[in-house]
mmCIF file of C-alpha atoms in Angstrom:
data_model
loop_
_atom_site.group_PDB
_atom_site.id
_atom_site.type_symbol
_atom_site.label_atom_id
_atom_site.label_comp_id
_atom_site.label_asym_id
_atom_site.label_seq_id
_atom_site.Cartn_x
_atom_site.Cartn_y
_atom_site.Cartn_z
ATOM 1 C CA MET A 1 7.302 30.584 -9.059
ATOM 2 C CA THR A 2 5.773 33.842 -10.215
ATOM 3 C CA THR A 3 2.450 35.155 -8.922
ATOM 4 C CA LYS A 4 0.551 38.288 -9.810
ATOM 5 C CA THR A 5 -1.279 40.108 -7.007
ATOM 6 C CA ASN A 6 -2.938 43.538 -7.325
ATOM 7 C CA GLU A 7 -0.998 44.341 -10.502
ATOM 8 C CA THR A 8 2.316 43.674 -8.736
ATOM 9 C CA THR A 9 4.407 40.746 -9.859
ATOM 10 C CA GLN A 10 6.137 38.858 -7.063
ATOM 11 C CA THR A 11 8.720 36.151 -7.561
ATOM 12 C CA THR A 12 9.165 33.521 -4.888
ATOM 13 C CA GLN A 13 12.020 31.093 -5.093
ATOM 14 C CA ILE A 14 11.324 27.650 -3.681
ATOM 15 C CA THR A 15 14.407 25.748 -2.625
ATOM 16 C CA GLN A 16 14.129 22.157 -1.573
ATOM 17 C CA THR A 17 16.881 19.738 -0.724
ATOM 18 C CA ALA A 18 16.618 15.974 -0.445
ATOM 19 C CA ASP A 19 18.897 13.259 0.791
ATOM 20 C CA PHE A 20 18.056 11.118 -2.225
ATOM 21 C CA GLY A 21 17.955 11.602 -5.958
ATOM 22 C CA PRO A 22 15.097 11.144 -8.378
ATOM 23 C CA VAL A 23 13.722 7.607 -8.454
ATOM 24 C CA LEU A 24 12.702 6.150 -11.803
ATOM 25 C CA THR A 25 11.506 2.569 -12.043
ATOM 26 C CA ARG A 26 10.929 1.401 -15.586
ATOM 27 C CA ALA A 27 8.116 -1.132 -15.940
ATOM 28 C CA ALA A 28 10.411 -3.564 -17.754
ATOM 29 C CA ASP A 29 12.983 -3.406 -14.944
ATOM 30 C CA ALA A 30 10.678 -3.515 -11.911
ATOM 31 C CA GLU A 31 10.949 -6.504 -9.602
ATOM 32 C CA THR A 32 7.730 -8.451 -9.156
ATOM 33 C CA THR A 33 6.593 -10.853 -6.496
ATOM 34 C CA GLN A 34 3.421 -12.875 -6.611
ATOM 35 C CA ASP A 35 1.122 -15.312 -4.947
ATOM 36 C CA PRO A 36 -1.584 -17.401 -6.616
ATOM 37 C CA SER A 37 -4.043 -14.488 -6.876
ATOM 38 C CA SER A 38 -1.981 -11.302 -7.197
ATOM 39 C CA VAL A 39 1.158 -9.800 -8.698
ATOM 40 C CA MET A 40 3.005 -7.003 -6.899
ATOM 41 C CA THR A 41 5.272 -4.708 -8.892
ATOM 42 C CA LEU A 42 7.844 -3.101 -6.590
ATOM 43 C CA LEU A 43 8.371 0.547 -7.522
ATOM 44 C CA ALA A 44 10.263 2.484 -4.815
ATOM 45 C CA ASP A 45 11.248 1.318 -1.352
ATOM 46 C CA SER A 46 12.180 3.374 1.677
ATOM 47 C CA GLY A 47 15.911 3.039 1.028
ATOM 48 C CA HIS A 48 15.478 4.644 -2.398
ATOM 49 C CA THR A 49 13.454 7.625 -1.130
ATOM 50 C CA GLY A 50 15.340 8.760 1.941
ATOM 51 C CA GLY A 51 12.720 7.016 4.085
ATOM 52 C CA ARG A 52 9.941 9.265 2.827
ATOM 53 C CA LEU A 53 7.785 6.679 1.076
ATOM 54 C CA THR A 54 7.403 3.172 -0.271
ATOM 55 C CA SER A 55 5.297 2.395 -3.340
ATOM 56 C CA TYR A 56 4.202 -0.684 -5.228
ATOM 57 C CA ARG A 57 1.423 -1.734 -7.579
ATOM 58 C CA SER A 58 -0.740 -4.809 -7.065
ATOM 59 C CA THR A 59 -2.955 -6.504 -9.592
ATOM 60 C CA PHE A 60 -5.521 -8.807 -8.029
ATOM 61 C CA ALA A 61 -7.300 -11.641 -9.818
ATOM 62 C CA GLU A 62 -11.069 -11.917 -9.541
ATOM 63 C CA GLY A 63 -11.955 -12.875 -5.975
ATOM 64 C CA ALA A 64 -8.417 -12.321 -4.668
ATOM 65 C CA VAL A 65 -8.082 -11.560 -0.975
ATOM 66 C CA GLY A 66 -5.417 -8.883 -0.590
ATOM 67 C CA ALA A 67 -4.704 -8.434 3.122
ATOM 68 C CA PRO A 68 -6.383 -9.357 6.388
ATOM 69 C CA ALA A 69 -7.296 -6.681 8.913
ATOM 70 C CA HIS A 70 -4.200 -4.886 10.119
ATOM 71 C CA LEU A 71 -2.897 -1.458 11.072
ATOM 72 C CA HIS A 72 0.308 0.518 10.898
ATOM 73 C CA THR A 73 1.554 2.498 13.901
ATOM 74 C CA LYS A 74 3.854 4.826 11.956
ATOM 75 C CA ALA A 75 2.753 4.894 8.319
ATOM 76 C CA SER A 76 -0.231 6.210 6.449
ATOM 77 C CA GLU A 77 -1.247 3.914 3.603
ATOM 78 C CA MET A 78 -2.621 5.328 0.373
ATOM 79 C CA PHE A 79 -4.640 3.414 -2.212
ATOM 80 C CA PHE A 80 -5.279 4.568 -5.774
ATOM 81 C CA VAL A 81 -7.441 2.221 -7.840
ATOM 82 C CA ILE A 82 -6.128 2.209 -11.396
ATOM 83 C CA ASP A 83 -8.648 -0.298 -12.729
ATOM 84 C CA GLY A 84 -11.323 -2.646 -11.418
ATOM 85 C CA ALA A 85 -12.688 -2.408 -7.890
ATOM 86 C CA LEU A 86 -11.228 -2.921 -4.425
ATOM 87 C CA GLN A 87 -13.291 -3.835 -1.378
ATOM 88 C CA VAL A 88 -11.799 -2.178 1.705
ATOM 89 C CA LEU A 89 -12.321 -2.138 5.425
ATOM 90 C CA VAL A 90 -11.502 1.145 7.203
ATOM 91 C CA GLY A 91 -12.155 0.969 10.929
ATOM 92 C CA GLU A 92 -15.272 -1.198 10.905
ATOM 93 C CA GLU A 93 -16.764 0.258 7.707
ATOM 94 C CA ILE A 94 -16.598 -1.657 4.445
ATOM 95 C CA THR A 95 -16.800 0.103 1.105
ATOM 96 C CA VAL A 96 -15.830 -0.487 -2.509
ATOM 97 C CA LEU A 97 -13.318 1.733 -4.283
ATOM 98 C CA GLU A 98 -13.767 1.974 -8.054
ATOM 99 C CA ALA A 99 -11.253 2.955 -10.744
ATOM 100 C CA GLY A 100 -10.025 6.488 -10.071
ATOM 101 C CA ASP A 101 -10.860 6.413 -6.345
ATOM 102 C CA PHE A 102 -8.202 7.403 -3.813
ATOM 103 C CA LEU A 103 -8.077 6.536 -0.111
ATOM 104 C CA VAL A 104 -5.651 7.496 2.669
ATOM 105 C CA VAL A 105 -5.692 5.404 5.850
ATOM 106 C CA PRO A 106 -3.949 7.132 8.782
ATOM 107 C CA PRO A 107 -1.784 5.306 11.337
ATOM 108 C CA HIS A 108 -3.540 3.231 14.025
ATOM 109 C CA THR A 109 -6.605 2.671 11.795
ATOM 110 C CA PRO A 110 -7.540 -0.972 11.171
ATOM 111 C CA HIS A 111 -7.964 -1.710 7.487
ATOM 112 C CA ALA A 112 -8.055 -4.624 5.040
ATOM 113 C CA PHE A 113 -8.605 -5.055 1.322
ATOM 114 C CA ALA A 114 -9.516 -7.550 -1.375
ATOM 115 C CA ALA A 115 -10.636 -7.456 -4.981
ATOM 116 C CA ALA A 116 -14.339 -6.569 -4.870
ATOM 117 C CA PRO A 117 -16.588 -9.630 -5.283
ATOM 118 C CA GLY A 118 -16.666 -10.709 -8.916
ATOM 119 C CA ARG A 119 -14.083 -8.086 -9.904
ATOM 120 C CA THR A 120 -10.360 -7.744 -10.487
ATOM 121 C CA ALA A 121 -8.374 -4.799 -9.125
ATOM 122 C CA ASP A 122 -5.241 -2.912 -10.127
ATOM 123 C CA VAL A 123 -4.073 -0.688 -7.270
ATOM 124 C CA LEU A 124 -1.174 1.673 -6.572
ATOM 125 C CA PHE A 125 -0.103 1.618 -2.907
ATOM 126 C CA VAL A 126 2.002 4.290 -1.206
ATOM 127 C CA PHE A 127 3.210 4.256 2.407
ATOM 128 C CA THR A 128 4.533 7.351 4.114
ATOM 129 C CA PRO A 129 6.878 7.481 5.810
ATOM 130 C CA GLY A 130 8.465 4.590 4.015
ATOM 131 C CA ALA A 131 9.464 1.280 5.530
ATOM 132 C CA ASP A 132 11.220 -1.718 4.057
ATOM 133 C CA ARG A 133 7.937 -3.016 2.614
ATOM 134 C CA PHE A 134 9.621 -4.828 -0.262
ATOM 135 C CA ASP A 135 11.159 -7.317 2.174
ATOM 136 C CA TYR A 136 7.703 -7.784 3.706
ATOM 137 C CA LEU A 137 6.107 -8.422 0.298
ATOM 138 C CA ARG A 138 8.835 -10.907 -0.577
ATOM 139 C CA LEU A 139 8.241 -12.682 2.757
ATOM 140 C CA LEU A 140 4.489 -12.859 2.084
ATOM 141 C CA GLY A 141 5.157 -14.473 -1.274
ATOM 142 C CA ARG A 142 7.447 -17.063 0.312
ATOM 143 C CA VAL A 143 4.855 -17.877 2.989
ATOM 144 C CA VAL A 144 2.054 -18.284 0.438
ATOM 145 C CA ARG A 145 4.276 -20.554 -1.662
ATOM 146 C CA GLY A 146 5.133 -22.653 1.412
ATOM 147 C CA GLU A 147 8.792 -21.582 1.394
ATOM 148 C CA ALA A 148 8.641 -19.770 4.770
ATOM 149 C CA ASP A 149 6.859 -20.280 8.083
ATOM 150 C CA PRO A 150 3.829 -17.974 8.687
ATOM 151 C CA GLN A 151 5.318 -17.293 12.142
ATOM 152 C CA GLU A 152 7.933 -15.154 10.357
ATOM 153 C CA ILE A 153 5.201 -12.668 9.453
ATOM 154 C CA LYS A 154 4.041 -12.430 13.059
ATOM 155 C CA ASP A 155 7.625 -12.073 14.281
ATOM 156 C CA SER A 156 8.273 -9.223 11.814
ATOM 157 C CA SER A 157 5.330 -6.988 12.801
ATOM 158 C CA GLU A 158 7.483 -4.282 14.423
ATOM 159 C CA ARG A 159 10.105 -4.324 11.676
ATOM 160 C CA PHE A 160 7.542 -3.867 8.913
ATOM 161 C CA ASP A 161 5.026 -1.807 10.951
ATOM 162 C CA ASN A 162 2.319 -4.296 10.029
ATOM 163 C CA HIS A 163 0.155 -5.362 12.979
ATOM 164 C CA TYR A 164 -2.696 -7.805 12.372
ATOM 165 C CA VAL A 165 -5.958 -7.208 14.254
ATOM 166 C CA ASP A 166 -9.287 -8.983 14.537
ATOM 167 C CA SER A 167 -12.224 -7.528 12.621
ATOM 168 C CA PRO A 168 -15.617 -9.245 12.863
ATOM 169 C CA ALA A 169 -16.888 -6.979 10.073
ATOM 170 C CA TRP A 170 -14.091 -8.101 7.719
ATOM 171 C CA ARG A 171 -14.543 -11.778 8.627
ATOM 172 C CA GLU A 172 -18.260 -11.441 7.820
ATOM 173 C CA ALA A 173 -17.541 -9.644 4.533
ATOM 174 C CA LEU A 174 -15.158 -12.394 3.437
ATOM 175 C CA ALA A 175 -17.611 -15.117 4.446
ATOM 176 C CA THR A 176 -20.364 -13.616 2.275
ATOM 177 C CA ARG A 177 -18.267 -13.036 -0.868
ATOM 178 C CA SER A 178 -19.616 -14.593 -4.010
#
């Protein structure tokens, strides 16, 4: 990197090493998992990124409920709305993210999300540090399809750093959806 300061040119060399190589996931090759109201495209899991992040894309049908109130104790979760609108709970505040909006939820913060009422949503999710979220998403799909016991989700909360919590605000928001 070259910078110019007070008519003096300085060159700074930035060296960075990683314990993983570049990760490229072609759309045509990406694994998908789905439930009746959403499709999740798995992009990069923790094992591919040296534990640094996990990323996937979810497309939600109109009225789709994405995730109940939960929190992560280790990971921050990032949301980037590609298209449509996503209704989110952060703490006890509910807001709607529109296309182009970006949100970071820090660890220990209750949050939930769903397609905004009357809208679809296309969202990029990133977790950092990464965790084996792909196995969690596959498990969710199996539970929704009746192929696995919902108790498996509860039993896996530590493994996947996904801890469900009660949120009266989120329950009320879901009850009033049109």
